[in-house]
Coordinates of C-alpha atoms and ligand atoms in Angstrom, one line a residue:
X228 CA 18.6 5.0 -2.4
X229 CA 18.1 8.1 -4.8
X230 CA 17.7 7.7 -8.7
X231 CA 16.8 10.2 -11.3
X232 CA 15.7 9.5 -14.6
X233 CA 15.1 12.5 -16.6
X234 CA 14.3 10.0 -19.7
X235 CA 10.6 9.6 -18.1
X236 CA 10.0 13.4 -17.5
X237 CA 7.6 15.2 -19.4
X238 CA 7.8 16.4 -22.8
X239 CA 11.7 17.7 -23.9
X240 CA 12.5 16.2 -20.3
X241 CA 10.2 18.9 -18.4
X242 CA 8.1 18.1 -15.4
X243 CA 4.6 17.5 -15.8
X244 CA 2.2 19.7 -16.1
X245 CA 1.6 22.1 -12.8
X246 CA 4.7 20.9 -11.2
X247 CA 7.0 23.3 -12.9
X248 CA 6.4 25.5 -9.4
X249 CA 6.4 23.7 -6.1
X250 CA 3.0 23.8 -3.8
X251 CA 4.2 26.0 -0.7
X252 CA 2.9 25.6 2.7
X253 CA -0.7 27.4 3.1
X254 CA -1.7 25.2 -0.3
X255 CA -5.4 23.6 0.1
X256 CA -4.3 19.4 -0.9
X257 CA -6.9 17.4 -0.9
X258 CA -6.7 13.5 -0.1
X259 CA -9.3 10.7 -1.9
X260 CA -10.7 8.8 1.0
X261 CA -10.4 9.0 5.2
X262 CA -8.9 5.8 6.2
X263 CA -5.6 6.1 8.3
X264 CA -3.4 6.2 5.4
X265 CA -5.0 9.2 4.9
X266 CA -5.1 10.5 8.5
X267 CA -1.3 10.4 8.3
X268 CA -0.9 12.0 5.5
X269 CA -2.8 15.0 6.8
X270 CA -0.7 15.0 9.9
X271 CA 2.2 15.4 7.9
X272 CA 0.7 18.0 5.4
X273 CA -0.8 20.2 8.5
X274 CA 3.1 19.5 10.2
X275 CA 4.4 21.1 7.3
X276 CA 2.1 24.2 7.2
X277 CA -0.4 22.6 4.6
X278 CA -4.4 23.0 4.4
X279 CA -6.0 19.5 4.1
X280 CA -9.1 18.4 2.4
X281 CA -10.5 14.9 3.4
X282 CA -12.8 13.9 0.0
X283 CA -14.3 10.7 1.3
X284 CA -17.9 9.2 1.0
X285 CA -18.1 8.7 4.5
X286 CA -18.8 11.5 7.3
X287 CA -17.0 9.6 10.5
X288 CA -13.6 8.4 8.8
X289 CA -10.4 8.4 10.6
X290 CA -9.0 11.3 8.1
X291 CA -11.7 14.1 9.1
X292 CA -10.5 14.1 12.8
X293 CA -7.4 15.8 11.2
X294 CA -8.5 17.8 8.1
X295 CA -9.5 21.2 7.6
X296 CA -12.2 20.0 5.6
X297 CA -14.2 17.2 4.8
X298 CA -16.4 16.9 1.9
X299 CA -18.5 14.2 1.4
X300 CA -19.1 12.9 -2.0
X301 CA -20.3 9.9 -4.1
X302 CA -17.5 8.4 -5.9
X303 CA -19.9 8.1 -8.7
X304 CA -21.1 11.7 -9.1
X305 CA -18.1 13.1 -11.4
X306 CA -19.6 17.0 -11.6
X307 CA -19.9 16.8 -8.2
X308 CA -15.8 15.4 -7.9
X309 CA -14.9 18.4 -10.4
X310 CA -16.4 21.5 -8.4
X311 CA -14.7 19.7 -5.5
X312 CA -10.9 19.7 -7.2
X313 CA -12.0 23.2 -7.9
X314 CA -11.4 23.9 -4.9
X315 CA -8.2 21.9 -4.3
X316 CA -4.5 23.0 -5.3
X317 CA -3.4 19.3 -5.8
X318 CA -5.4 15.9 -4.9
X319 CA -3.8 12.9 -3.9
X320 CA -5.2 9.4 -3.1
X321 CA -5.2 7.1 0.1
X322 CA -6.7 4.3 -1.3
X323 CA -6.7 3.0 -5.1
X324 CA -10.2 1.5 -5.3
X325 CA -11.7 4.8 -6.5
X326 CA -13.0 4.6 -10.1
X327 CA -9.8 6.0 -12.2
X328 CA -13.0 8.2 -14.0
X329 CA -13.2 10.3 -10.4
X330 CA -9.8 11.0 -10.5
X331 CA -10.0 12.1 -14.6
X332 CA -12.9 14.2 -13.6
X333 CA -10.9 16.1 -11.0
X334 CA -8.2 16.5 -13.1
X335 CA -9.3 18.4 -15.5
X336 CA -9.1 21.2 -13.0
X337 CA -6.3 20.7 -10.6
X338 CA -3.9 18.4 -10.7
X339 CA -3.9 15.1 -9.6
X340 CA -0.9 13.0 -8.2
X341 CA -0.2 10.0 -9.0
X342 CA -2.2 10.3 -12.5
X343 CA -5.6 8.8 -13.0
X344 CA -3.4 6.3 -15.2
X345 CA -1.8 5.2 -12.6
X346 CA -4.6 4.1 -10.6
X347 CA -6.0 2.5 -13.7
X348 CA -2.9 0.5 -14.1
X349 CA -2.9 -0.6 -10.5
X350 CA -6.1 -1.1 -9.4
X351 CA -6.6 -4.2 -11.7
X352 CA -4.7 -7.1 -11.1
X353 CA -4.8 -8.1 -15.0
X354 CA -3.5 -4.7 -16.3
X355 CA -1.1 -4.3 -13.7
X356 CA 0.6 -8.0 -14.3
X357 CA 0.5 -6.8 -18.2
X358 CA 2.4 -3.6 -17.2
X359 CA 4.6 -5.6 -15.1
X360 CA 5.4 -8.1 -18.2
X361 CA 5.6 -5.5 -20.6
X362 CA 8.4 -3.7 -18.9
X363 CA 10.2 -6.8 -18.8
X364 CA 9.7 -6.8 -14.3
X365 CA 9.3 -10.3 -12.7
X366 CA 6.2 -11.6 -11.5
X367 CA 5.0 -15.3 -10.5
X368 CA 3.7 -17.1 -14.0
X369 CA 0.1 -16.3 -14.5
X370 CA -3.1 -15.9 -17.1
X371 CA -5.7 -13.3 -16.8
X372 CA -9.3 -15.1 -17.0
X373 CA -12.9 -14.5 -17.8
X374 CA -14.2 -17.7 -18.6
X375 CA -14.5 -21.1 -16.8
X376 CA -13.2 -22.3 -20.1
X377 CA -10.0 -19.8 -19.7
X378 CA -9.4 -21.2 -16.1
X379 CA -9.1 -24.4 -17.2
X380 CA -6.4 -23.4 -20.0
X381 CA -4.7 -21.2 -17.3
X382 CA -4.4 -24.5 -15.1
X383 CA -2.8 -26.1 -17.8
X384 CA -0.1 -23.6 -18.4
X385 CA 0.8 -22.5 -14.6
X386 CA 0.4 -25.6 -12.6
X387 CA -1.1 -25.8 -9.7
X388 CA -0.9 -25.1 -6.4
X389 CA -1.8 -21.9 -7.7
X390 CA -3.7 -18.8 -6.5
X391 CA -7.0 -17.4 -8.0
X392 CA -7.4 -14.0 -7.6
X393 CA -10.1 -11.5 -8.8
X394 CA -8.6 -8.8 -10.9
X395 CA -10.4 -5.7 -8.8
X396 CA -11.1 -4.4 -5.3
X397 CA -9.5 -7.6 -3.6
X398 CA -6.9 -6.8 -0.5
X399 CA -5.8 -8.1 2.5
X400 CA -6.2 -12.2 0.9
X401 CA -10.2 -11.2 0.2
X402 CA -11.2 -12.2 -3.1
X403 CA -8.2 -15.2 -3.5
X404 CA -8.0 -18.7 -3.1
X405 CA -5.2 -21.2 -2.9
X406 CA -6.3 -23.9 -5.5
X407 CA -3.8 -27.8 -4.8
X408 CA -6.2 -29.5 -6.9
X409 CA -8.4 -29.5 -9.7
X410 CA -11.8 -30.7 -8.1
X411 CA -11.6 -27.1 -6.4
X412 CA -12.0 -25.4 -9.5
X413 CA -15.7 -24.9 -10.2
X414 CA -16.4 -24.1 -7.1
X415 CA -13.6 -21.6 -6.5
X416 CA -14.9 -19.8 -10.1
X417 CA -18.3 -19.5 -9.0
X418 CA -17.4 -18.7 -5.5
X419 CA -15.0 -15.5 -6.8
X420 CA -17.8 -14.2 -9.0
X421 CA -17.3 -16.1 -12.2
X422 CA -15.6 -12.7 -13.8
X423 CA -12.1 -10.8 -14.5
X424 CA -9.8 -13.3 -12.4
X425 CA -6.2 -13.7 -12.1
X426 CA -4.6 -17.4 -11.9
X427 CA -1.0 -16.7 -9.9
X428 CA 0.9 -20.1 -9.7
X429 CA 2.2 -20.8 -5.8
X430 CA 5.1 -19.0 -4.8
X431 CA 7.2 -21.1 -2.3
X432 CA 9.0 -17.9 -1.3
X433 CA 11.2 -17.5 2.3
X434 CA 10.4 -13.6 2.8
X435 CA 7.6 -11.6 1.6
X436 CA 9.8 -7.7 1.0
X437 CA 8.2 -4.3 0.0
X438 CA 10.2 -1.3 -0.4
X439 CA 7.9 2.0 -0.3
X440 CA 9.6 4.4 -3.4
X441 CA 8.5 7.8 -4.0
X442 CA 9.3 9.8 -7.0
X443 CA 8.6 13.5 -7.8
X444 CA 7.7 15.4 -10.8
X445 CA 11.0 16.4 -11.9
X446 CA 11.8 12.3 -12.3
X447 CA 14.1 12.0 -9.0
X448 CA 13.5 8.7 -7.0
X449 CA 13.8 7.2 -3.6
X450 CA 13.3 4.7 -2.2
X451 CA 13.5 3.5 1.1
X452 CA 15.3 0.6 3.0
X453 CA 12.9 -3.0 2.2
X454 CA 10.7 -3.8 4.9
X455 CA 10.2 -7.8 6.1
X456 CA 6.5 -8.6 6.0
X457 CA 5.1 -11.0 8.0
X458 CA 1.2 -11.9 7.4
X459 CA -1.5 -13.8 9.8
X460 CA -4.9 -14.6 8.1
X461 CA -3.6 -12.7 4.8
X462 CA -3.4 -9.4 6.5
X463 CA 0.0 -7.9 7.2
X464 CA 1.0 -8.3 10.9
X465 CA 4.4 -7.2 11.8
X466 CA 6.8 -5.6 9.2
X467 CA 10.3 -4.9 10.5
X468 CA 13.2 -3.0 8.9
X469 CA 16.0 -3.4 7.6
X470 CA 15.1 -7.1 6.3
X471 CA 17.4 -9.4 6.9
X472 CA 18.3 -9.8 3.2
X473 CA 22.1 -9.5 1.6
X474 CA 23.1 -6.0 0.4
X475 CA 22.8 -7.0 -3.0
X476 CA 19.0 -8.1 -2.3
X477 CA 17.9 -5.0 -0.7
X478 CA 19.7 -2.9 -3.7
X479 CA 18.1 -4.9 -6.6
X480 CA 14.8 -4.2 -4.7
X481 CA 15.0 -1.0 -4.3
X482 CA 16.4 -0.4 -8.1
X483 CA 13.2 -2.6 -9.2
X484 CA 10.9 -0.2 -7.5
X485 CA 12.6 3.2 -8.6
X486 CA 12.5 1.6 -12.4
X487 CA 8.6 0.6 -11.8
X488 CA 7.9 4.4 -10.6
X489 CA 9.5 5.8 -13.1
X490 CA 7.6 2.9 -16.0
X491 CA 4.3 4.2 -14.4
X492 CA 5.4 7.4 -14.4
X493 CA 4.5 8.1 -11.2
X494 CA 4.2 11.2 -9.2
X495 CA 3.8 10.6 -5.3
X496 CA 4.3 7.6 -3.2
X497 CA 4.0 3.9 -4.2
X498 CA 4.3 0.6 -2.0
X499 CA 6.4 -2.2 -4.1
X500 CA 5.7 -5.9 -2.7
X501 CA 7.8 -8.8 -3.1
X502 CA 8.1 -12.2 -2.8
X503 CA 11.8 -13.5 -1.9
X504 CA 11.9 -17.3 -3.8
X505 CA 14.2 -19.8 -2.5
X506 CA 16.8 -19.2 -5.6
X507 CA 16.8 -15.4 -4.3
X508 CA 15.0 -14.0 -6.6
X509 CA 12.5 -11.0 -6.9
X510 CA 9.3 -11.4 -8.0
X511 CA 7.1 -8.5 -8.2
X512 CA 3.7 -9.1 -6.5
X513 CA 1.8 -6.1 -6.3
X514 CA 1.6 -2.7 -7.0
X515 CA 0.3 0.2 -4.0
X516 CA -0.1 3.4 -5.7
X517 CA -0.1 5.1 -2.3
X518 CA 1.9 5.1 1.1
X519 CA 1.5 1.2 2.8
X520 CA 1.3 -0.1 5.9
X521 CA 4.9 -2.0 6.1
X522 CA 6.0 1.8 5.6
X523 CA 3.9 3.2 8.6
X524 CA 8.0 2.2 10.9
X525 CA 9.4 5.2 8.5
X526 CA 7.4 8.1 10.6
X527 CA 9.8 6.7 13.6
X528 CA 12.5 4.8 12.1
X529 CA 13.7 7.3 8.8
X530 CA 14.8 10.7 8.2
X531 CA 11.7 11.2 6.4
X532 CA 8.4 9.6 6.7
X533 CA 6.3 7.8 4.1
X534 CA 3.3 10.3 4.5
X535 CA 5.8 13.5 4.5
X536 CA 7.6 12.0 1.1
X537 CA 4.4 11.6 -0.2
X538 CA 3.6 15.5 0.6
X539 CA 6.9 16.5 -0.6
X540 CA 6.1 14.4 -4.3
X541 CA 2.7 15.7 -4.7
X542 CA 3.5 19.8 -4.1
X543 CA 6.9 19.3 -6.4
X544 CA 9.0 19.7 -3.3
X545 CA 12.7 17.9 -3.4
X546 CA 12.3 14.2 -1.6
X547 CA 13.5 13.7 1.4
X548 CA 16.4 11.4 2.5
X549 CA 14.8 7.9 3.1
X550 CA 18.1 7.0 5.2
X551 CA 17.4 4.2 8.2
X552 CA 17.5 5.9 11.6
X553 CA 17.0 2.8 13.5
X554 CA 16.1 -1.1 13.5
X555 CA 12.7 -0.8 13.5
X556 CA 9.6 -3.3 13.9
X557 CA 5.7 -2.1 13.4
X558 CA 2.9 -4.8 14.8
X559 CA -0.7 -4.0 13.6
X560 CA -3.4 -3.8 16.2
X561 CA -6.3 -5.7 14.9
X562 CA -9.9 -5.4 16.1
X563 CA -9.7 -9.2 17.8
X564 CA -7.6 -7.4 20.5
X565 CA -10.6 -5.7 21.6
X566 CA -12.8 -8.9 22.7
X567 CA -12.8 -7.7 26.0
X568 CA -13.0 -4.3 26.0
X569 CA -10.3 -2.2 25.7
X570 CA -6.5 -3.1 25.4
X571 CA -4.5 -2.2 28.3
X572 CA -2.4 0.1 26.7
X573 CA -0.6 1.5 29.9
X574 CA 0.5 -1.9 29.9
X575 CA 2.1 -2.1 26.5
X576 CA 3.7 1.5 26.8
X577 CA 5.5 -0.2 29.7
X578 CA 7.9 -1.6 27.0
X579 CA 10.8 0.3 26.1
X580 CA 11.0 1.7 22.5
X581 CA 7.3 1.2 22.0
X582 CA 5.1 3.9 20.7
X583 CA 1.4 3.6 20.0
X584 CA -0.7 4.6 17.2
X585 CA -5.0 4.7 17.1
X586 CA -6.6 5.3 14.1
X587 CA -9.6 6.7 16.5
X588 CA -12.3 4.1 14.2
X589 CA -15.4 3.8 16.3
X590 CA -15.9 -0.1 16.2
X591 CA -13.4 -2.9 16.4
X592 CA -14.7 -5.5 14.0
X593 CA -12.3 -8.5 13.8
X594 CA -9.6 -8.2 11.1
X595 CA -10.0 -4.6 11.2
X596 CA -7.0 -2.4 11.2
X597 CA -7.6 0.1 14.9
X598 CA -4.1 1.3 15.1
X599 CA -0.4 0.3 14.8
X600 CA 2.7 0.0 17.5
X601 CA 6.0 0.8 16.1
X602 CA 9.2 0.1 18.4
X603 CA 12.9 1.4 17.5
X604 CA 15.8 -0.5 19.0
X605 CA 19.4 -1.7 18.6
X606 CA 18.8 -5.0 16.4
X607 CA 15.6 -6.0 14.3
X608 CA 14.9 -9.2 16.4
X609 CA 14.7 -6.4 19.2
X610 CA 12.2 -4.5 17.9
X611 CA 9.9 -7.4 16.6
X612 CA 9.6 -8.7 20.2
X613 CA 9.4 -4.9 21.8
X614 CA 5.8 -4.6 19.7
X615 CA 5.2 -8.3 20.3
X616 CA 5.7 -8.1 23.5
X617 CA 3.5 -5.0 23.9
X618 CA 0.7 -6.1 21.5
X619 CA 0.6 -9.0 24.6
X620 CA 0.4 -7.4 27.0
X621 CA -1.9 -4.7 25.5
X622 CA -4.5 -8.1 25.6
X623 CA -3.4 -11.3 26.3
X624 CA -5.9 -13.5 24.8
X625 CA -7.1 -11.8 21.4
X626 CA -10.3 -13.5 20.2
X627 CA -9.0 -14.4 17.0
X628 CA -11.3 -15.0 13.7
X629 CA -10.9 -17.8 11.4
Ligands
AMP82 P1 -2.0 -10.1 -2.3 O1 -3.4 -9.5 -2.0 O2 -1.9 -10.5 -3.8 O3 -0.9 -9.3 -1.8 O4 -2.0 -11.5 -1.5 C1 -2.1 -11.5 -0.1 C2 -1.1 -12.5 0.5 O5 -1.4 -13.8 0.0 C3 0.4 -12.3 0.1 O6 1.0 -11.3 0.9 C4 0.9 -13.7 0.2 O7 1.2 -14.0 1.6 C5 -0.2 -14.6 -0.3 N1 0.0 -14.8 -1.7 C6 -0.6 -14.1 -2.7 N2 -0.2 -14.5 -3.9 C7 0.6 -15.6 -3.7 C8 1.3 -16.5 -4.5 N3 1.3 -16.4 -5.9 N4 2.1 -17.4 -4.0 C9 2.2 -17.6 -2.6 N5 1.5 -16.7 -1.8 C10 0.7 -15.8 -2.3

């Protein structure tokens, strides 16, 4: 789905500032931190005749091994972050817990996409519910907290079960807890660090949805076809696409996240997450101001990829088209699967349709994401138990944390 919304451009309609002229191929862009997002993302850049520039404050991240350039800096050390962007023709961002200040500091000399703003608005779960609820978009019922006194009003007003989260630098279900009852309460406040929290009440939903949307400079939209998420320990574990959702469904969530991109004003990519209640309705859950992994099935299953749109939307180039190519399932390879030594990944190429992606980290902690399998067949159900299949045979018995 393409939009365009010229009522969110920049002043009298024009594009932002330094996207009046598309970034060509040979451009230095720069990416803020090395994890795999970002490793993809300089594949695709370096694909498409790009420079890349991994900005990370660690030396042996999966980005470097396929940068031009890494520079190592301290998130904190904002002179430092300036004469780096200096450097840079446009940064982007691979991960959104990076103080919004380093990203204000490097653009005031090149420009940054998506804005500093954005990653303000997104990287706290209080101001991004208030942006949700301010542009009328539908989230679960919830209060923002910072006192025991305000959890205790919060319980009152949203019920419980309920969720507590902690407004900043949670992911992957760290820094929640479920809450059925209110003897769990102290504990659960001093347990999340007594500060900024969120209380979420329970969603009974049947499908957790995200839709990946990436919108460019000159206010056009895309979005891509909603993914099916399904999560084991809180962390995402096998996304498949297209959900198996009515037409209607899909199109509503993909409208939702073109309108949210274009509210934030976003240049770049961003990951919309859903929860599907039993009344089949959307609710908004949270906000990635970055490619995701329930999009990683686009660099096999779309005409364009999630890490090639988000090239295209940072260097002002036209989006691509985000059309299905295939049913398509992705399974994340965890570091459990690695208990006894290495997977057996001739074994799990033996499956048709499979294909195999290593994010080349050097140790495989439990709950750690080492790599992704992404298999494109006929039907959905095909694909989920193509990568299933091969994740099992890749190692049978995964030691699995609790
Ligand atoms: P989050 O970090 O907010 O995406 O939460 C991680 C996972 O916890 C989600 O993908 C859901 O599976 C679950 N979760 C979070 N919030 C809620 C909620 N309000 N109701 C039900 N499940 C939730």
């Amino acid at each position: 789905m393409s939009l365009s919304d010229a009522s969110s451009a920049g002043p009298q309609g024009q594009p932002p500032r330094g996207l009046e002229r598309p970034l060509l191929p040979g451009a230095m862009l720069g990416v803020l931190g090395g994890g795999q997002l970002g490793a993809m993302f300089a594949m695709a850049a370096r694909r498409m005749g790009y420079r890349v520039t991994v900005i990370s404050d660690a030396a042996d991240v999966p980005a470097a091994r396929h940068a031009d350039r890494v520079e190592l800096v301290d998130y904190g050390n904002l002179e430092q972050l300036a004469a780096v962007a200096a450097t840079i023709d446009a940064v982007t961002f691979e991960f959104e817990n990076v103080p919004a200040e380093a990203g204000r500091a490097m653009a005031a000399v090149t420009r940054v996409h998506p804005s500093p703003d954005v990653l303000a608005t997104t990287q706290d779960r209080g101001r991004e519910k208030a942006f949700l609820s301010r542009h009328g978009f539908d989230a679960a019922p919830h209060r923002l907290i910072t006192s025991h006194e305000e959890l205790l009003e919060a319980v009152e007003a949203v019920g419980l079960p309920a969720v507590l989260k902690t407004a900043s630098f949670g992911y992957d279900g760290r820094g929640q807890l479920r809450l059925s009852d209110r003897s769990q309460l102290d504990a659960a406040w001093e347990s999340l660090g007594a500060g900024r929290l969120v209380l979420e009440a329970w969603v009974d939903f049947t499908m957790e949805l995200s839709v990946v949307v990436a919108r460019g400079g000159d206010a056009t939209a895309a979005a891509f076809t909603p993914s099916h998420n399904a999560h084991a320990r809180h962390i995402l574990d096998v996304a498949s696409c297209p959900a198996a959702i009515s037409e209607e469904v899909a199109a509503q969530a993909q409208e939702v996240a073109c309108r949210i991109a274009a509210a934030l004003d976003l240049v770049g990519v961003a990951c919309i997450e859903f929860f599907l209640t039993r009344d089949n309705r959307l609710l908004v859950n949270e906000i990635a101001p970055r490619p995701h992994n329930s999009g990683h099935l686009t660099i096999e299953a779309a005409a364009t990829s999630q890490f090639e749109q988000q090239v295209r939307a940072v260097c002002g180039l036209p989006l691509g088209a985000t059309d299905p190519m295939s049913p398509a399932a992705m399974a994340n390879l965890l570091g459990d699967l690695w208990s006894d030594g290495e997977p057996d990944w001739a074994a799990a190429l033996a499956v048709p349709g499979v294909r195999l992606h290593l994010y080349g980290k050097a140790s495989a902690r439990p709950g750690r994401k080492m790599g992704h399998l992404t298999a494109c067949r006929p039907t959905v159900d095909e694909a989920i138990a193509a990568v299933i299949e091969a994740r099992r045979r890749a190692c049978p018995q995964p030691l699995t944390a609790e």
